């Protein structure tokens, strides 16, 4: 079993991907087992076959630039440099379980967020209910957010249709999931009722908490699909949207009145 650890600009490595797959592709395509942003890697950039590596595109290995087609043995480990990213390949520690398949996509999304900048965090937005338009960004992994009408909830939504602790959304290294917390009116994801077993959320998923409808947005997932980013939304991140006040006309009126009086005074002085 091999371990793949990805880091950006020599920073802290993301959680490892441990796999017993005989062939592992490193690249930006959806078929890559270790997936990097397209800005750094081709769809299939490096191929690991057993204990042999083959470059499918120019890369740096151990700081040395190598051409496409070069190959060699992994030996005790290998350090790949692809753009701003490093991939450390080494034998996995004895006894560790293989990483779940969804970790590949989840880690790819986390890498993309740094490219997208502000506003790249996954977000929940109320689409139907008294607080329509209210939004809440999910904190970085590992984090949880309880939605409900009680003070103990992390996102308090005053809605009689909600239980005090209605549902819990978790953002982890293996993706974003939601569970129902035994609510009175239930929780549905894209029309399917859920229980205490975690259900994965994908960009565009619709949560129904009783009669309250909440949409899940993930800009990084859209980026990996090659879709353009959604236009920036206006309004507050929490609570009801508040209409901006129209500019007041009083400053202009006051200025005009002062100007007229000054001209009148000047005319009177000249006339006398």
mmCIF file of C-alpha atoms in Angstrom:
data_model
loop_
_atom_site.group_PDB
_atom_site.id
_atom_site.type_symbol
_atom_site.label_atom_id
_atom_site.label_comp_id
_atom_site.label_asym_id
_atom_site.label_seq_id
_atom_site.Cartn_x
_atom_site.Cartn_y
_atom_site.Cartn_z
ATOM 1 C CA UNK A 1 0.000 0.000 0.000
ATOM 2 C CA UNK A 2 1.260 3.482 -0.875
ATOM 3 C CA UNK A 3 0.714 6.828 0.852
ATOM 4 C CA UNK A 4 0.317 10.079 -1.098
ATOM 5 C CA UNK A 5 0.632 13.390 0.773
ATOM 6 C CA UNK A 6 -0.108 16.661 -1.031
ATOM 7 C CA UNK A 7 1.038 20.076 0.166
ATOM 8 C CA UNK A 8 0.997 23.541 -1.381
ATOM 9 C CA UNK A 9 4.123 25.716 -1.504
ATOM 10 C CA UNK A 10 5.902 23.366 0.896
ATOM 11 C CA UNK A 11 3.212 24.056 3.511
ATOM 12 C CA UNK A 12 1.447 21.606 5.799
ATOM 13 C CA UNK A 13 0.365 18.434 4.026
ATOM 14 C CA UNK A 14 -3.306 17.646 3.629
ATOM 15 C CA UNK A 15 -4.570 14.354 5.087
ATOM 16 C CA UNK A 16 -2.914 11.449 3.312
ATOM 17 C CA UNK A 17 -4.440 9.250 0.634
ATOM 18 C CA UNK A 18 -3.566 5.610 1.375
ATOM 19 C CA UNK A 19 -4.332 3.191 -1.418
ATOM 20 C CA UNK A 20 -3.634 -0.397 -2.388
ATOM 21 C CA UNK A 21 -4.489 0.261 -6.065
ATOM 22 C CA UNK A 22 -1.933 -1.312 -8.361
ATOM 23 C CA UNK A 23 -2.092 1.685 -10.730
ATOM 24 C CA UNK A 24 -2.413 5.267 -9.461
ATOM 25 C CA UNK A 25 -2.701 8.301 -11.732
ATOM 26 C CA UNK A 26 -1.734 11.753 -10.454
ATOM 27 C CA UNK A 27 -3.322 14.612 -12.403
ATOM 28 C CA UNK A 28 -6.221 17.035 -12.704
ATOM 29 C CA UNK A 29 -8.720 14.797 -14.498
ATOM 30 C CA UNK A 30 -11.700 13.161 -12.774
ATOM 31 C CA UNK A 31 -10.091 9.717 -13.189
ATOM 32 C CA UNK A 32 -6.967 10.704 -11.224
ATOM 33 C CA UNK A 33 -6.621 8.958 -7.857
ATOM 34 C CA UNK A 34 -4.553 11.902 -6.590
ATOM 35 C CA UNK A 35 -6.211 14.980 -8.060
ATOM 36 C CA UNK A 36 -4.610 18.413 -8.360
ATOM 37 C CA UNK A 37 -5.943 21.701 -9.797
ATOM 38 C CA UNK A 38 -5.748 21.959 -13.594
ATOM 39 C CA UNK A 39 -3.476 25.004 -13.182
ATOM 40 C CA UNK A 40 -0.736 22.663 -11.929
ATOM 41 C CA UNK A 41 -1.234 19.334 -13.705
ATOM 42 C CA UNK A 42 -2.568 17.749 -16.860
ATOM 43 C CA UNK A 43 -5.489 15.321 -16.748
ATOM 44 C CA UNK A 44 -2.980 12.462 -16.348
ATOM 45 C CA UNK A 45 0.426 13.797 -15.309
ATOM 46 C CA UNK A 46 2.189 10.927 -13.530
ATOM 47 C CA UNK A 47 1.453 7.201 -13.525
ATOM 48 C CA UNK A 48 2.431 4.919 -10.660
ATOM 49 C CA UNK A 49 2.345 1.237 -11.623
ATOM 50 C CA UNK A 50 3.282 -0.967 -8.705
ATOM 51 C CA UNK A 51 6.638 0.421 -7.561
ATOM 52 C CA UNK A 52 7.465 2.135 -10.855
ATOM 53 C CA UNK A 53 6.766 5.746 -11.782
ATOM 54 C CA UNK A 54 6.375 7.143 -15.305
ATOM 55 C CA UNK A 55 6.062 10.825 -16.213
ATOM 56 C CA UNK A 56 3.316 11.599 -18.698
ATOM 57 C CA UNK A 57 4.277 15.296 -18.705
ATOM 58 C CA UNK A 58 7.315 17.316 -17.665
ATOM 59 C CA UNK A 59 7.751 17.369 -13.875
ATOM 60 C CA UNK A 60 10.294 17.945 -11.147
ATOM 61 C CA UNK A 61 11.427 14.978 -9.115
ATOM 62 C CA UNK A 62 13.505 15.730 -6.045
ATOM 63 C CA UNK A 63 14.092 19.253 -7.371
ATOM 64 C CA UNK A 64 15.340 18.055 -10.773
ATOM 65 C CA UNK A 65 13.373 18.747 -13.974
ATOM 66 C CA UNK A 66 12.541 15.540 -15.813
ATOM 67 C CA UNK A 67 10.999 15.064 -19.259
ATOM 68 C CA UNK A 68 7.813 13.262 -20.208
ATOM 69 C CA UNK A 69 8.504 9.567 -20.708
ATOM 70 C CA UNK A 70 11.108 9.331 -17.933
ATOM 71 C CA UNK A 71 10.528 6.497 -15.499
ATOM 72 C CA UNK A 72 12.149 4.848 -12.524
ATOM 73 C CA UNK A 73 11.671 2.971 -9.275
ATOM 74 C CA UNK A 74 9.917 4.450 -6.251
ATOM 75 C CA UNK A 75 12.488 2.900 -3.945
ATOM 76 C CA UNK A 76 11.953 4.229 -0.426
ATOM 77 C CA UNK A 77 9.926 7.194 -1.634
ATOM 78 C CA UNK A 78 9.561 9.942 -4.210
ATOM 79 C CA UNK A 79 8.943 13.706 -4.109
ATOM 80 C CA UNK A 80 7.075 15.188 -7.086
ATOM 81 C CA UNK A 81 6.775 18.932 -7.703
ATOM 82 C CA UNK A 82 3.898 19.985 -9.952
ATOM 83 C CA UNK A 83 3.512 23.754 -10.132
ATOM 84 C CA UNK A 84 2.942 25.026 -6.603
ATOM 85 C CA UNK A 85 2.181 21.562 -5.261
ATOM 86 C CA UNK A 86 4.291 18.777 -3.843
ATOM 87 C CA UNK A 87 3.282 15.135 -3.760
ATOM 88 C CA UNK A 88 5.250 12.929 -1.383
ATOM 89 C CA UNK A 89 4.936 9.225 -2.185
ATOM 90 C CA UNK A 90 6.019 6.665 0.404
ATOM 91 C CA UNK A 91 5.009 3.255 1.767
ATOM 92 C CA UNK A 92 1.878 3.509 3.924
ATOM 93 C CA UNK A 93 2.300 2.671 7.616
ATOM 94 C CA UNK A 94 1.488 -0.932 8.441
ATOM 95 C CA UNK A 95 -2.126 -1.605 9.359
ATOM 96 C CA UNK A 96 -3.666 1.658 8.093
ATOM 97 C CA UNK A 97 -6.969 1.261 6.203
ATOM 98 C CA UNK A 98 -7.311 2.448 2.635
ATOM 99 C CA UNK A 99 -8.693 5.977 2.254
ATOM 100 C CA UNK A 100 -12.303 6.215 1.032
ATOM 101 C CA UNK A 101 -12.692 7.109 -2.663
ATOM 102 C CA UNK A 102 -14.467 10.382 -1.867
ATOM 103 C CA UNK A 103 -11.291 11.736 -0.244
ATOM 104 C CA UNK A 104 -9.767 12.280 -3.695
ATOM 105 C CA UNK A 105 -12.509 14.733 -4.737
ATOM 106 C CA UNK A 106 -12.723 16.369 -1.325
ATOM 107 C CA UNK A 107 -8.986 17.121 -1.135
ATOM 108 C CA UNK A 108 -9.054 18.414 -4.706
ATOM 109 C CA UNK A 109 -11.798 20.868 -3.724
ATOM 110 C CA UNK A 110 -9.804 22.042 -0.720
ATOM 111 C CA UNK A 111 -6.771 22.720 -2.939
ATOM 112 C CA UNK A 112 -8.897 24.685 -5.417
ATOM 113 C CA UNK A 113 -10.276 26.962 -2.697
ATOM 114 C CA UNK A 114 -6.920 28.704 -2.287
ATOM 115 C CA UNK A 115 -6.957 29.484 -6.029
ATOM 116 C CA UNK A 116 -10.476 30.904 -5.923
ATOM 117 C CA UNK A 117 -9.801 33.161 -2.936
ATOM 118 C CA UNK A 118 -12.535 34.745 -0.823
ATOM 119 C CA UNK A 119 -15.979 33.248 -1.130
ATOM 120 C CA UNK A 120 -14.756 29.762 -2.067
ATOM 121 C CA UNK A 121 -16.056 28.057 1.070
ATOM 122 C CA UNK A 122 -19.095 25.754 0.750
ATOM 123 C CA UNK A 123 -22.237 27.669 1.692
ATOM 124 C CA UNK A 124 -25.827 27.025 2.747
ATOM 125 C CA UNK A 125 -28.509 29.447 1.533
ATOM 126 C CA UNK A 126 -32.166 29.562 2.529
ATOM 127 C CA UNK A 127 -34.325 29.435 -0.599
ATOM 128 C CA UNK A 128 -37.770 29.115 0.966
ATOM 129 C CA UNK A 129 -38.952 30.358 4.326
ATOM 130 C CA UNK A 130 -39.213 33.496 6.398
ATOM 131 C CA UNK A 131 -35.460 34.077 6.160
ATOM 132 C CA UNK A 132 -35.107 33.597 2.419
ATOM 133 C CA UNK A 133 -31.681 34.752 1.173
ATOM 134 C CA UNK A 134 -29.860 34.195 4.472
ATOM 135 C CA UNK A 135 -26.535 32.378 4.007
ATOM 136 C CA UNK A 136 -23.998 30.583 6.158
ATOM 137 C CA UNK A 137 -20.468 29.560 5.083
ATOM 138 C CA UNK A 138 -19.141 26.312 6.534
ATOM 139 C CA UNK A 139 -15.972 26.494 8.619
ATOM 140 C CA UNK A 140 -12.832 24.623 7.438
ATOM 141 C CA UNK A 141 -12.495 20.872 8.109
ATOM 142 C CA UNK A 142 -13.077 19.251 10.505
ATOM 143 C CA UNK A 143 -16.146 21.246 11.556
ATOM 144 C CA UNK A 144 -19.842 20.757 12.264
ATOM 145 C CA UNK A 145 -22.839 23.080 12.079
ATOM 146 C CA UNK A 146 -26.118 22.319 13.849
ATOM 147 C CA UNK A 147 -29.181 23.956 12.286
ATOM 148 C CA UNK A 148 -32.260 24.559 14.423
ATOM 149 C CA UNK A 149 -34.425 27.103 16.209
ATOM 150 C CA UNK A 150 -32.937 26.550 19.679
ATOM 151 C CA UNK A 151 -30.170 28.609 21.252
ATOM 152 C CA UNK A 152 -27.931 25.533 21.314
ATOM 153 C CA UNK A 153 -27.859 25.378 17.497
ATOM 154 C CA UNK A 154 -24.864 26.777 15.616
ATOM 155 C CA UNK A 155 -27.146 28.407 13.023
ATOM 156 C CA UNK A 156 -30.278 29.594 14.795
ATOM 157 C CA UNK A 157 -33.213 30.028 12.416
ATOM 158 C CA UNK A 158 -36.420 31.221 14.056
ATOM 159 C CA UNK A 159 -38.943 29.001 12.311
ATOM 160 C CA UNK A 160 -41.692 27.033 14.063
ATOM 161 C CA UNK A 161 -41.282 24.245 11.507
ATOM 162 C CA UNK A 162 -37.765 23.510 12.794
ATOM 163 C CA UNK A 163 -36.824 21.471 15.840
ATOM 164 C CA UNK A 164 -34.487 23.030 18.383
ATOM 165 C CA UNK A 165 -31.674 20.830 16.988
ATOM 166 C CA UNK A 166 -32.930 19.821 13.573
ATOM 167 C CA UNK A 167 -29.968 18.710 11.441
ATOM 168 C CA UNK A 168 -26.188 18.684 11.525
ATOM 169 C CA UNK A 169 -23.900 19.485 8.584
ATOM 170 C CA UNK A 170 -20.300 18.270 8.798
ATOM 171 C CA UNK A 171 -17.442 19.541 6.640
ATOM 172 C CA UNK A 172 -14.666 16.962 6.787
ATOM 173 C CA UNK A 173 -11.665 15.903 4.733
ATOM 174 C CA UNK A 174 -13.860 13.334 3.013
ATOM 175 C CA UNK A 175 -16.511 15.873 1.946
ATOM 176 C CA UNK A 176 -19.629 17.574 3.326
ATOM 177 C CA UNK A 177 -22.385 15.450 4.845
ATOM 178 C CA UNK A 178 -25.678 16.008 6.655
ATOM 179 C CA UNK A 179 -27.643 13.982 9.219
ATOM 180 C CA UNK A 180 -31.064 14.454 10.777
ATOM 181 C CA UNK A 181 -31.012 14.863 14.568
ATOM 182 C CA UNK A 182 -34.342 13.198 15.231
ATOM 183 C CA UNK A 183 -36.324 16.261 14.173
ATOM 184 C CA UNK A 184 -40.108 16.354 14.399
ATOM 185 C CA UNK A 185 -40.708 17.320 10.754
ATOM 186 C CA UNK A 186 -37.779 15.479 9.201
ATOM 187 C CA UNK A 187 -34.958 16.336 6.793
ATOM 188 C CA UNK A 188 -34.808 15.556 3.080
ATOM 189 C CA UNK A 189 -31.948 15.797 0.577
ATOM 190 C CA UNK A 190 -33.123 16.220 -3.011
ATOM 191 C CA UNK A 191 -36.499 14.819 -2.014
ATOM 192 C CA UNK A 192 -35.223 11.748 -0.112
ATOM 193 C CA UNK A 193 -35.829 11.600 3.622
ATOM 194 C CA UNK A 194 -32.669 10.983 5.654
ATOM 195 C CA UNK A 195 -31.949 9.801 9.177
ATOM 196 C CA UNK A 196 -28.905 9.533 11.435
ATOM 197 C CA UNK A 197 -26.740 8.041 8.690
ATOM 198 C CA UNK A 198 -24.558 10.731 6.973
ATOM 199 C CA UNK A 199 -25.598 11.691 3.436
ATOM 200 C CA UNK A 200 -23.082 13.412 1.158
ATOM 201 C CA UNK A 201 -23.902 16.874 -0.180
ATOM 202 C CA UNK A 202 -22.884 17.896 -3.695
ATOM 203 C CA UNK A 203 -23.020 21.359 -5.196
ATOM 204 C CA UNK A 204 -26.639 22.276 -5.871
ATOM 205 C CA UNK A 205 -28.143 19.802 -3.389
ATOM 206 C CA UNK A 206 -31.462 20.938 -1.888
ATOM 207 C CA UNK A 207 -32.170 20.338 1.776
ATOM 208 C CA UNK A 208 -35.738 20.431 3.071
ATOM 209 C CA UNK A 209 -35.916 20.913 6.837
ATOM 210 C CA UNK A 210 -39.617 20.610 7.387
ATOM 211 C CA UNK A 211 -40.961 23.318 5.074
ATOM 212 C CA UNK A 212 -37.696 25.285 5.110
ATOM 213 C CA UNK A 213 -35.667 24.852 1.886
ATOM 214 C CA UNK A 214 -31.874 25.293 1.921
ATOM 215 C CA UNK A 215 -29.522 25.075 -1.083
ATOM 216 C CA UNK A 216 -25.919 23.825 -0.807
ATOM 217 C CA UNK A 217 -23.347 25.691 -2.925
ATOM 218 C CA UNK A 218 -19.723 24.653 -3.489
ATOM 219 C CA UNK A 219 -17.740 26.958 -5.852
ATOM 220 C CA UNK A 220 -14.717 24.622 -5.813
ATOM 221 C CA UNK A 221 -16.795 21.706 -7.081
ATOM 222 C CA UNK A 222 -18.105 23.836 -9.945
ATOM 223 C CA UNK A 223 -14.527 24.862 -10.780
ATOM 224 C CA UNK A 224 -13.414 21.219 -10.959
ATOM 225 C CA UNK A 225 -16.314 20.499 -13.327
ATOM 226 C CA UNK A 226 -15.049 23.279 -15.579
ATOM 227 C CA UNK A 227 -18.073 25.496 -14.976
ATOM 228 C CA UNK A 228 -17.786 29.295 -14.639
ATOM 229 C CA UNK A 229 -18.098 30.658 -11.104
ATOM 230 C CA UNK A 230 -21.520 31.780 -9.973
ATOM 231 C CA UNK A 231 -22.049 35.575 -10.016
ATOM 232 C CA UNK A 232 -21.411 37.234 -6.630
ATOM 233 C CA UNK A 233 -24.514 37.391 -4.479
ATOM 234 C CA UNK A 234 -25.613 40.464 -2.608
ATOM 235 C CA UNK A 235 -27.074 40.651 0.844
ATOM 236 C CA UNK A 236 -25.918 39.683 4.343
ATOM 237 C CA UNK A 237 -24.211 36.389 5.124
ATOM 238 C CA UNK A 238 -26.645 35.781 7.981
ATOM 239 C CA UNK A 239 -30.266 36.682 8.628
ATOM 240 C CA UNK A 240 -32.736 38.338 6.304
ATOM 241 C CA UNK A 241 -31.499 40.358 3.357
ATOM 242 C CA UNK A 242 -31.787 44.031 4.125
ATOM 243 C CA UNK A 243 -32.625 46.440 1.313
ATOM 244 C CA UNK A 244 -30.090 49.223 0.985
ATOM 245 C CA UNK A 245 -31.467 52.624 1.892
ATOM 246 C CA UNK A 246 -31.949 55.007 -1.013
ATOM 247 C CA UNK A 247 -29.538 57.957 -1.027
ATOM 248 C CA UNK A 248 -31.021 60.950 0.763
ATOM 249 C CA UNK A 249 -31.780 64.115 -1.252
ATOM 250 C CA UNK A 250 -31.434 66.459 1.761
ATOM 251 C CA UNK A 251 -27.701 67.289 1.288
ATOM 252 C CA UNK A 252 -28.415 68.544 -2.258
ATOM 253 C CA UNK A 253 -31.454 70.539 -1.137
ATOM 254 C CA UNK A 254 -29.516 72.152 1.706
ATOM 255 C CA UNK A 255 -26.622 73.029 -0.593
ATOM 256 C CA UNK A 256 -28.988 74.621 -3.131
ATOM 257 C CA UNK A 257 -30.764 76.683 -0.453
ATOM 258 C CA UNK A 258 -27.483 78.019 0.974
ATOM 259 C CA UNK A 259 -26.281 78.958 -2.523
ATOM 260 C CA UNK A 260 -29.482 80.866 -3.318
ATOM 261 C CA UNK A 261 -29.350 82.803 -0.022
ATOM 262 C CA UNK A 262 -25.695 83.704 -0.584
ATOM 263 C CA UNK A 263 -26.430 85.047 -4.067
ATOM 264 C CA UNK A 264 -29.385 87.022 -2.769
ATOM 265 C CA UNK A 265 -27.223 88.585 -0.041
ATOM 266 C CA UNK A 266 -24.550 89.522 -2.571
ATOM 267 C CA UNK A 267 -27.119 91.207 -4.846
ATOM 268 C CA UNK A 268 -28.546 93.198 -1.876
ATOM 269 C CA UNK A 269 -25.059 94.383 -0.842
ATOM 270 C CA UNK A 270 -24.186 95.515 -4.363
ATOM 271 C CA UNK A 271 -27.538 97.284 -4.740
ATOM 272 C CA UNK A 272 -27.083 99.279 -1.529
#
